[in-house]
Short mmCIF file of C-alpha atoms in Angstrom, two decimals:
data_model
loop_
_atom_site.label_atom_id
_atom_site.label_comp_id
_atom_site.label_asym_id
_atom_site.label_seq_id
_atom_site.Cartn_x
_atom_site.Cartn_y
_atom_site.Cartn_z
CA UNK A 1 -31.65 -35.25 25.54
CA UNK A 2 -29.21 -32.12 25.40
CA UNK A 3 -26.48 -34.39 24.27
CA UNK A 4 -28.62 -35.82 21.42
CA UNK A 5 -29.67 -32.35 20.41
CA UNK A 6 -26.05 -31.20 20.31
CA UNK A 7 -24.90 -34.31 18.39
CA UNK A 8 -27.49 -33.48 15.90
CA UNK A 9 -26.62 -29.94 15.44
CA UNK A 10 -22.73 -31.13 15.19
CA UNK A 11 -23.75 -33.86 12.58
CA UNK A 12 -26.14 -31.33 10.60
CA UNK A 13 -23.18 -28.65 10.59
CA UNK A 14 -20.58 -31.20 9.45
CA UNK A 15 -23.06 -32.48 6.73
CA UNK A 16 -23.36 -29.00 5.47
CA UNK A 17 -19.72 -28.06 5.67
CA UNK A 18 -18.86 -31.27 3.80
CA UNK A 19 -21.57 -32.05 1.41
CA UNK A 20 -23.95 -28.67 0.67
CA UNK A 21 -23.52 -28.19 -3.21
CA UNK A 22 -21.46 -25.31 -4.18
CA UNK A 23 -20.67 -24.05 -7.66
CA UNK A 24 -16.95 -24.58 -7.53
CA UNK A 25 -14.95 -27.81 -8.29
CA UNK A 26 -11.44 -26.91 -6.53
CA UNK A 27 -8.47 -28.17 -8.40
CA UNK A 28 -5.29 -29.11 -6.28
CA UNK A 29 -2.12 -27.10 -7.08
CA UNK A 30 0.87 -26.08 -5.17
CA UNK A 31 1.40 -22.08 -4.40
CA UNK A 32 4.71 -21.22 -4.17
CA UNK A 33 5.84 -19.95 -0.86
CA UNK A 34 5.23 -16.18 -0.72
CA UNK A 35 8.15 -13.56 -0.81
CA UNK A 36 8.62 -11.72 2.40
CA UNK A 37 8.10 -8.02 2.19
CA UNK A 38 11.89 -7.23 2.52
CA UNK A 39 14.69 -6.57 0.03
CA UNK A 40 13.10 -5.52 -3.27
CA UNK A 41 9.84 -5.78 -1.69
CA UNK A 42 10.57 -3.94 1.26
CA UNK A 43 7.49 -2.59 3.21
CA UNK A 44 7.38 1.36 2.60
CA UNK A 45 4.79 4.05 2.90
CA UNK A 46 5.40 5.74 -0.65
CA UNK A 47 1.67 5.31 -1.23
CA UNK A 48 0.64 7.56 1.81
CA UNK A 49 1.46 10.40 -0.73
CA UNK A 50 -1.42 10.19 -3.03
CA UNK A 51 -4.16 12.68 -3.92
CA UNK A 52 -7.68 11.13 -3.94
CA UNK A 53 -10.40 12.59 -6.30
CA UNK A 54 -14.02 11.68 -5.14
CA UNK A 55 -16.25 10.48 -7.90
CA UNK A 56 -19.51 12.04 -6.25
CA UNK A 57 -22.39 9.50 -6.58
CA UNK A 58 -20.65 6.44 -7.42
CA UNK A 59 -17.96 3.91 -6.69
CA UNK A 60 -15.73 1.33 -8.12
CA UNK A 61 -13.44 2.99 -10.86
CA UNK A 62 -11.79 -0.22 -11.69
CA UNK A 63 -9.45 1.62 -14.39
CA UNK A 64 -8.57 4.82 -15.56
CA UNK A 65 -7.95 6.05 -19.27
CA UNK A 66 -6.42 8.96 -20.40
CA UNK A 67 -7.13 10.83 -23.81
CA UNK A 68 -4.78 12.88 -25.66
CA UNK A 69 -5.82 16.19 -24.04
CA UNK A 70 -5.04 14.41 -20.59
CA UNK A 71 -8.68 14.05 -19.56
CA UNK A 72 -9.28 11.16 -17.18
CA UNK A 73 -12.09 8.55 -17.97
CA UNK A 74 -13.31 6.32 -15.17
CA UNK A 75 -16.21 3.41 -15.04
CA UNK A 76 -18.46 3.16 -12.27
CA UNK A 77 -19.92 0.22 -10.95
CA UNK A 78 -23.45 1.15 -12.00
CA UNK A 79 -22.22 1.30 -15.77
CA UNK A 80 -21.45 5.01 -16.08
CA UNK A 81 -18.31 6.05 -17.74
CA UNK A 82 -17.52 9.69 -16.81
CA UNK A 83 -14.67 12.03 -18.05
CA UNK A 84 -12.59 14.38 -15.47
CA UNK A 85 -11.80 17.33 -17.65
CA UNK A 86 -8.13 18.18 -17.71
CA UNK A 87 -9.09 21.88 -17.26
CA UNK A 88 -10.75 21.30 -14.08
CA UNK A 89 -14.39 21.47 -15.35
CA UNK A 90 -17.07 19.38 -13.78
CA UNK A 91 -17.20 15.86 -14.54
CA UNK A 92 -19.47 14.69 -17.34
CA UNK A 93 -21.22 11.61 -18.20
CA UNK A 94 -19.90 9.97 -21.76
CA UNK A 95 -21.99 6.95 -21.73
CA UNK A 96 -23.65 4.15 -19.71
CA UNK A 97 -22.99 0.59 -20.77
CA UNK A 98 -25.88 -0.77 -18.56
CA UNK A 99 -22.97 -3.40 -17.40
CA UNK A 100 -19.77 -3.10 -15.34
CA UNK A 101 -17.08 -1.48 -17.18
CA UNK A 102 -13.63 -2.74 -15.83
CA UNK A 103 -10.88 -2.39 -18.43
CA UNK A 104 -10.40 1.11 -20.26
CA UNK A 105 -8.29 2.10 -23.13
CA UNK A 106 -8.36 4.31 -26.36
CA UNK A 107 -7.72 3.01 -29.88
CA UNK A 108 -5.64 5.25 -32.23
CA UNK A 109 -9.07 6.66 -33.54
CA UNK A 110 -10.07 8.25 -30.37
CA UNK A 111 -12.67 5.52 -29.36
CA UNK A 112 -12.86 4.54 -26.01
CA UNK A 113 -12.49 0.59 -25.83
CA UNK A 114 -14.20 -0.86 -22.91
CA UNK A 115 -13.79 -4.42 -21.23
CA UNK A 116 -17.31 -4.75 -19.70
CA UNK A 117 -17.67 -7.63 -17.37
CA UNK A 118 -21.27 -8.31 -18.54
CA UNK A 119 -21.45 -6.69 -22.09
CA UNK A 120 -18.20 -7.96 -23.66
CA UNK A 121 -15.81 -5.76 -25.59
CA UNK A 122 -17.53 -2.26 -26.51
CA UNK A 123 -16.39 0.76 -28.46
CA UNK A 124 -17.52 4.21 -27.34
CA UNK A 125 -17.14 6.98 -29.92
CA UNK A 126 -16.17 10.51 -28.84
CA UNK A 127 -19.89 11.30 -29.31
CA UNK A 128 -20.88 8.56 -26.75
CA UNK A 129 -22.26 6.04 -29.15
CA UNK A 130 -21.66 2.50 -27.95
CA UNK A 131 -20.81 -0.23 -30.44
CA UNK A 132 -20.62 -3.82 -29.31
CA UNK A 133 -17.68 -5.34 -30.74
CA UNK A 134 -17.40 -9.14 -29.44
CA UNK A 135 -19.20 -11.13 -26.99
CA UNK A 136 -18.23 -14.87 -27.99
CA UNK A 137 -15.37 -16.85 -29.25
CA UNK A 138 -15.47 -20.45 -30.28
CA UNK A 139 -18.99 -20.87 -29.04
CA UNK A 140 -18.29 -20.01 -25.68
CA UNK A 141 -19.58 -16.48 -24.55
CA UNK A 142 -17.41 -14.21 -22.55
CA UNK A 143 -17.88 -14.61 -18.98
CA UNK A 144 -16.04 -11.84 -17.37
CA UNK A 145 -14.52 -9.50 -19.79
CA UNK A 146 -11.73 -7.72 -17.81
CA UNK A 147 -9.21 -5.68 -19.48
CA UNK A 148 -8.08 -4.62 -22.86
CA UNK A 149 -5.01 -2.71 -24.48
CA UNK A 150 -5.15 -1.55 -27.98
CA UNK A 151 -2.03 -1.66 -30.47
CA UNK A 152 -0.87 1.27 -32.57
CA UNK A 153 -2.97 -0.39 -35.56
CA UNK A 154 -6.24 -0.55 -33.40
CA UNK A 155 -5.95 -4.19 -32.78
CA UNK A 156 -7.44 -5.16 -29.32
CA UNK A 157 -5.78 -7.51 -26.82
CA UNK A 158 -8.34 -8.44 -24.23
CA UNK A 159 -8.99 -10.85 -21.47
CA UNK A 160 -12.07 -13.28 -20.46
CA UNK A 161 -10.92 -13.64 -16.92
CA UNK A 162 -13.21 -16.54 -16.49
CA UNK A 163 -15.49 -18.25 -18.98
CA UNK A 164 -17.19 -20.05 -15.89
CA UNK A 165 -17.86 -17.51 -13.24
CA UNK A 166 -18.95 -13.94 -14.25
CA UNK A 167 -18.91 -10.68 -12.29
CA UNK A 168 -21.93 -11.62 -10.20
CA UNK A 169 -20.15 -14.72 -8.79
CA UNK A 170 -16.98 -12.67 -8.44
CA UNK A 171 -13.31 -13.45 -8.93
CA UNK A 172 -13.20 -15.16 -5.49
CA UNK A 173 -15.02 -18.26 -6.97
CA UNK A 174 -12.77 -18.78 -9.97
CA UNK A 175 -9.49 -18.41 -7.62
CA UNK A 176 -10.74 -20.66 -5.04
CA UNK A 177 -11.67 -23.20 -7.79
CA UNK A 178 -8.37 -22.74 -9.74
CA UNK A 179 -9.99 -24.46 -12.83
CA UNK A 180 -8.12 -22.53 -15.58
CA UNK A 181 -11.25 -20.81 -17.15
CA UNK A 182 -9.09 -17.64 -18.44
CA UNK A 183 -8.55 -16.56 -21.85
CA UNK A 184 -6.34 -14.00 -23.60
CA UNK A 185 -7.98 -13.09 -26.90
CA UNK A 186 -6.93 -10.75 -29.94
CA UNK A 187 -9.70 -8.82 -31.65
CA UNK A 188 -9.17 -7.00 -35.01
CA UNK A 189 -11.99 -4.59 -35.61
CA UNK A 190 -11.23 -3.98 -38.96
CA UNK A 191 -11.90 -7.76 -39.93
CA UNK A 192 -14.27 -8.18 -37.05
CA UNK A 193 -12.36 -11.13 -36.07
CA UNK A 194 -11.75 -12.68 -32.71
CA UNK A 195 -8.77 -15.06 -32.33
CA UNK A 196 -7.77 -17.05 -29.10
CA UNK A 197 -4.25 -16.56 -28.25
CA UNK A 198 -4.08 -18.44 -24.72
CA UNK A 199 -6.53 -20.41 -22.58
CA UNK A 200 -6.44 -22.39 -19.41
CA UNK A 201 -5.43 -19.10 -17.50
CA UNK A 202 -5.97 -18.79 -13.83
CA UNK A 203 -8.34 -15.78 -13.79
CA UNK A 204 -6.86 -13.77 -16.72
CA UNK A 205 -6.68 -10.20 -15.47
CA UNK A 206 -4.66 -7.25 -16.71
CA UNK A 207 -3.21 -7.09 -20.18
CA UNK A 208 -0.40 -4.73 -21.41
CA UNK A 209 1.63 -4.57 -24.94
CA UNK A 210 5.34 -4.05 -24.66
CA UNK A 211 6.92 -0.78 -26.13
CA UNK A 212 7.63 -2.12 -29.49
CA UNK A 213 4.52 -4.42 -29.36
CA UNK A 214 6.50 -7.61 -29.70
CA UNK A 215 4.86 -9.35 -26.83
CA UNK A 216 1.74 -8.97 -24.60
CA UNK A 217 1.55 -9.75 -20.86
CA UNK A 218 -1.41 -10.88 -18.92
CA UNK A 219 -1.70 -11.12 -15.17
CA UNK A 220 -2.97 -14.51 -13.78
CA UNK A 221 -4.38 -13.71 -10.65
CA UNK A 222 -4.99 -17.09 -9.42
CA UNK A 223 -1.26 -18.14 -9.89
CA UNK A 224 0.48 -14.95 -8.80
CA UNK A 225 2.24 -14.71 -11.99
CA UNK A 226 2.47 -12.59 -15.32
CA UNK A 227 2.50 -14.62 -18.61
CA UNK A 228 4.10 -13.28 -21.63
CA UNK A 229 2.53 -14.16 -25.07
CA UNK A 230 5.17 -13.52 -28.05
CA UNK A 231 3.77 -11.56 -30.84
CA UNK A 232 6.79 -10.93 -33.16
CA UNK A 233 9.97 -12.58 -33.95
CA UNK A 234 11.28 -16.33 -33.54
CA UNK A 235 9.08 -16.86 -30.56
CA UNK A 236 5.83 -15.71 -32.24
CA UNK A 237 2.86 -17.65 -31.04
CA UNK A 238 4.54 -19.02 -28.13
CA UNK A 239 4.33 -18.25 -24.39
CA UNK A 240 6.38 -18.12 -21.17
CA UNK A 241 6.33 -16.92 -17.59
CA UNK A 242 7.56 -13.21 -17.47
CA UNK A 243 7.24 -12.94 -13.77
CA UNK A 244 6.49 -15.52 -11.18
CA UNK A 245 5.77 -15.82 -7.55
CA UNK A 246 4.49 -12.12 -7.22
CA UNK A 247 4.22 -10.88 -3.43
CA UNK A 248 0.67 -10.00 -3.97
CA UNK A 249 -2.31 -10.82 -5.88
CA UNK A 250 -2.08 -9.37 -9.30
CA UNK A 251 -4.93 -7.41 -10.90
CA UNK A 252 -4.11 -4.82 -13.62
CA UNK A 253 -1.20 -4.12 -15.74
CA UNK A 254 -0.16 -1.27 -17.95
CA UNK A 255 2.80 0.03 -20.01
CA UNK A 256 3.84 3.52 -19.88
CA UNK A 257 4.98 3.28 -23.33
CA UNK A 258 8.73 3.72 -22.45
CA UNK A 259 9.61 0.25 -21.14
CA UNK A 260 8.07 0.22 -17.56
CA UNK A 261 4.99 -1.97 -16.76
CA UNK A 262 2.98 -0.77 -13.88
CA UNK A 263 1.45 -4.00 -11.65
CA UNK A 264 -1.47 -3.36 -9.48
CA UNK A 265 -1.70 -5.80 -6.51
CA UNK A 266 -5.10 -6.30 -5.27
CA UNK A 267 -3.72 -7.37 -1.77
CA UNK A 268 -0.52 -8.95 -0.37
CA UNK A 269 -0.82 -12.90 -0.43
CA UNK A 270 -3.24 -14.60 1.88
CA UNK A 271 -1.32 -17.44 3.88
CA UNK A 272 -4.53 -19.44 4.47
CA UNK A 273 -5.50 -19.25 0.77
CA UNK A 274 -1.96 -20.43 -0.14
CA UNK A 275 -2.04 -23.19 2.41
CA UNK A 276 -5.28 -24.53 0.94
CA UNK A 277 -3.98 -24.60 -2.56
CA UNK A 278 -3.20 -28.31 -2.43
CA UNK A 279 -6.42 -29.23 -0.45
CA UNK A 280 -9.44 -28.98 -2.76
CA UNK A 281 -12.01 -30.43 -0.17
CA UNK A 282 -10.96 -27.90 2.41
CA UNK A 283 -11.32 -25.08 -0.20
CA UNK A 284 -14.93 -26.42 -0.64
CA UNK A 285 -15.51 -26.44 3.05
CA UNK A 286 -14.11 -22.72 3.14
CA UNK A 287 -16.59 -21.71 0.46
CA UNK A 288 -19.44 -22.99 2.60
CA UNK A 289 -18.35 -20.72 5.55
CA UNK A 290 -19.79 -17.33 5.97
CA UNK A 291 -17.67 -14.74 4.00
CA UNK A 292 -16.17 -13.26 6.99
CA UNK A 293 -14.66 -16.56 7.97
CA UNK A 294 -13.26 -17.09 4.48
CA UNK A 295 -9.70 -15.90 3.39
CA UNK A 296 -9.76 -12.23 3.06
CA UNK A 297 -7.60 -9.74 1.22
CA UNK A 298 -5.82 -7.15 3.22
CA UNK A 299 -6.59 -3.46 2.76
CA UNK A 300 -3.20 -2.54 1.52
CA UNK A 301 -1.87 -0.17 -1.18
CA UNK A 302 0.66 -2.02 -3.28
CA UNK A 303 2.09 -1.28 -6.77
CA UNK A 304 5.22 -2.67 -8.69
CA UNK A 305 7.16 -1.29 -11.45
CA UNK A 306 8.95 -3.75 -13.74
CA UNK A 307 11.01 -3.26 -16.90
CA UNK A 308 10.72 -5.26 -19.90
CA UNK A 309 13.40 -7.70 -18.68
CA UNK A 310 11.26 -8.43 -15.86
CA UNK A 311 13.51 -6.54 -13.09
CA UNK A 312 11.60 -4.74 -10.39
CA UNK A 313 12.20 -1.00 -10.84
CA UNK A 314 9.79 0.30 -8.55
CA UNK A 315 8.14 -0.74 -5.21
CA UNK A 316 5.38 1.48 -3.97
CA UNK A 317 3.07 0.46 -0.69
CA UNK A 318 1.15 1.70 2.14
CA UNK A 319 -0.50 -0.06 5.11
CA UNK A 320 -1.56 2.82 7.30
CA UNK A 321 -4.85 4.23 8.08
CA UNK A 322 -6.79 5.42 5.13
CA UNK A 323 -4.77 3.29 2.53
CA UNK A 324 -6.23 3.48 -0.91
CA UNK A 325 -6.99 -0.03 -1.68
CA UNK A 326 -7.57 -2.21 -3.29
CA UNK A 327 -5.64 -0.97 -6.07
CA UNK A 328 -6.78 -2.57 -9.42
CA UNK A 329 -4.97 -0.41 -12.07
CA UNK A 330 -2.33 1.88 -12.55
CA UNK A 331 -1.76 4.25 -15.67
CA UNK A 332 0.89 6.71 -15.96
CA UNK A 333 0.54 10.28 -17.34
CA UNK A 334 3.91 12.35 -17.47
CA UNK A 335 5.37 11.83 -13.91
CA UNK A 336 1.84 11.02 -12.43
CA UNK A 337 0.32 7.72 -11.68
CA UNK A 338 -3.38 7.21 -11.63
CA UNK A 339 -4.67 4.50 -9.39
CA UNK A 340 -8.12 2.75 -9.95
CA UNK A 341 -9.80 0.57 -7.44
CA UNK A 342 -12.73 -1.98 -7.65
CA UNK A 343 -14.47 -0.68 -4.62
CA UNK A 344 -13.31 2.78 -3.68
CA UNK A 345 -15.66 5.83 -4.10
CA UNK A 346 -12.66 7.60 -5.54
CA UNK A 347 -9.46 7.15 -7.53
CA UNK A 348 -6.28 8.51 -6.72
CA UNK A 349 -2.96 10.36 -8.06
CA UNK A 350 0.54 9.68 -7.03
CA UNK A 351 3.63 11.90 -8.23
CA UNK A 352 6.70 9.64 -8.84
CA UNK A 353 9.41 10.63 -6.61
CA UNK A 354 7.26 12.64 -4.37
CA UNK A 355 8.08 12.81 -0.57
CA UNK A 356 5.80 11.05 1.91
CA UNK A 357 2.47 13.02 2.96
CA UNK A 358 -1.00 12.77 2.05
CA UNK A 359 -3.61 15.23 0.61
CA UNK A 360 -7.31 14.78 0.14
CA UNK A 361 -9.34 16.50 -2.36
CA UNK A 362 -12.91 16.55 -3.61
CA UNK A 363 -14.26 17.11 -6.90
#
C-alpha cells in the first residue's frame, strides 16, 4: 500500500511539473557562453567604497535623476517620487504616481519624465503636477514602461520592457519565456505622437542617447546585449548590436554626456539559466518549481563603463558582505556615480577613482 501511495505522489508531482498551466510559452534560443570574470572583467572590490543614503520609510529606488541644481530624485516602490536636496535639507515628496516609477529623466524644460511600470510615460512639472503622456502604441498597451531618456529637443526615447508581462508578473517571466515582447519607442510631446523604433526585443530595459544624439542604445536584458538604433547619418533607421555577450544581466544604462555609457548589471550571469536556454520544456518545469528552487540572481555589485566605440573603460565590482545590489541604474554627476536599486531601502554614491573602503550614512 505504501508503494502505491508513493507512486501516486510521484505521478501527481510529475504531472504538476510537466502539465500544470503556466503563463509562459518558452522559446528555444542559444545563450552564448558567459565570459569569465577575468581580464577586462576581472573581479575587484571597487564598489566596496560607496556611500549609501537611506530612503527612510520606503525602498526600491530603481533610478536616480539629477536636476540642474544637483538635487537627487528617486522613485519608491509605492509610487512616491522624493527629492534629496543638494543643500542637505530633509528630503521632500514631489509627487506620487500611484504606480511604480522606474526610469527617470529631466527634459529641457525641467519637467521630470517618468517611465512608470503601470502608468506608462508621465511628465511631472516642477510644481508636482502629473500629466500622462503616452500609454499605448498601435493598439498595444504598454505592459511594462521601464526607462526613458530625453534628447536636447525634448523628444523622449523609452522602453516598453514587455507588452505581455507587466511589473506584477515580474521581469523573470519575460526572461524565462524569451518571447521578444520588448519595444523601443520614440515620443514627441510637441506632436503628442508615439512611434515604434524597434520591437521583438528580449525585455527592453535601460535606454541612453549618445553624446551627439546620433544613436540610442537599449539594453536587452534577456539576451545579455546592448542594441544600437541609428538616428542620424547613412544608417538612420537601422539597428545593430553595440555590445554582445555581457558578463552579467543588463538593467539600466545612461550616458554621462561626454562619451561614456554606464551599464548597471543586475547580477552576474546564471549558469543554470543559460544552460536551459535551448530547453523550453525544462524552463516550463523550472517555472513550476518553488521560487527558491528557480534560477536566482547573485547578490553582487557590478557596473561597466563603455565608450561610444563599445570598448570597456571601467569595471567596478564588489562581492563582499553588505554589497549594494542589485544595481539597476547608474547616473554620473561630476565625479560621482549615483547607483539605484530595484529592492534596496537606499541608494548609493561612488566617487570615481576613490580608494577601497566603505561608508554608511543615513538621511
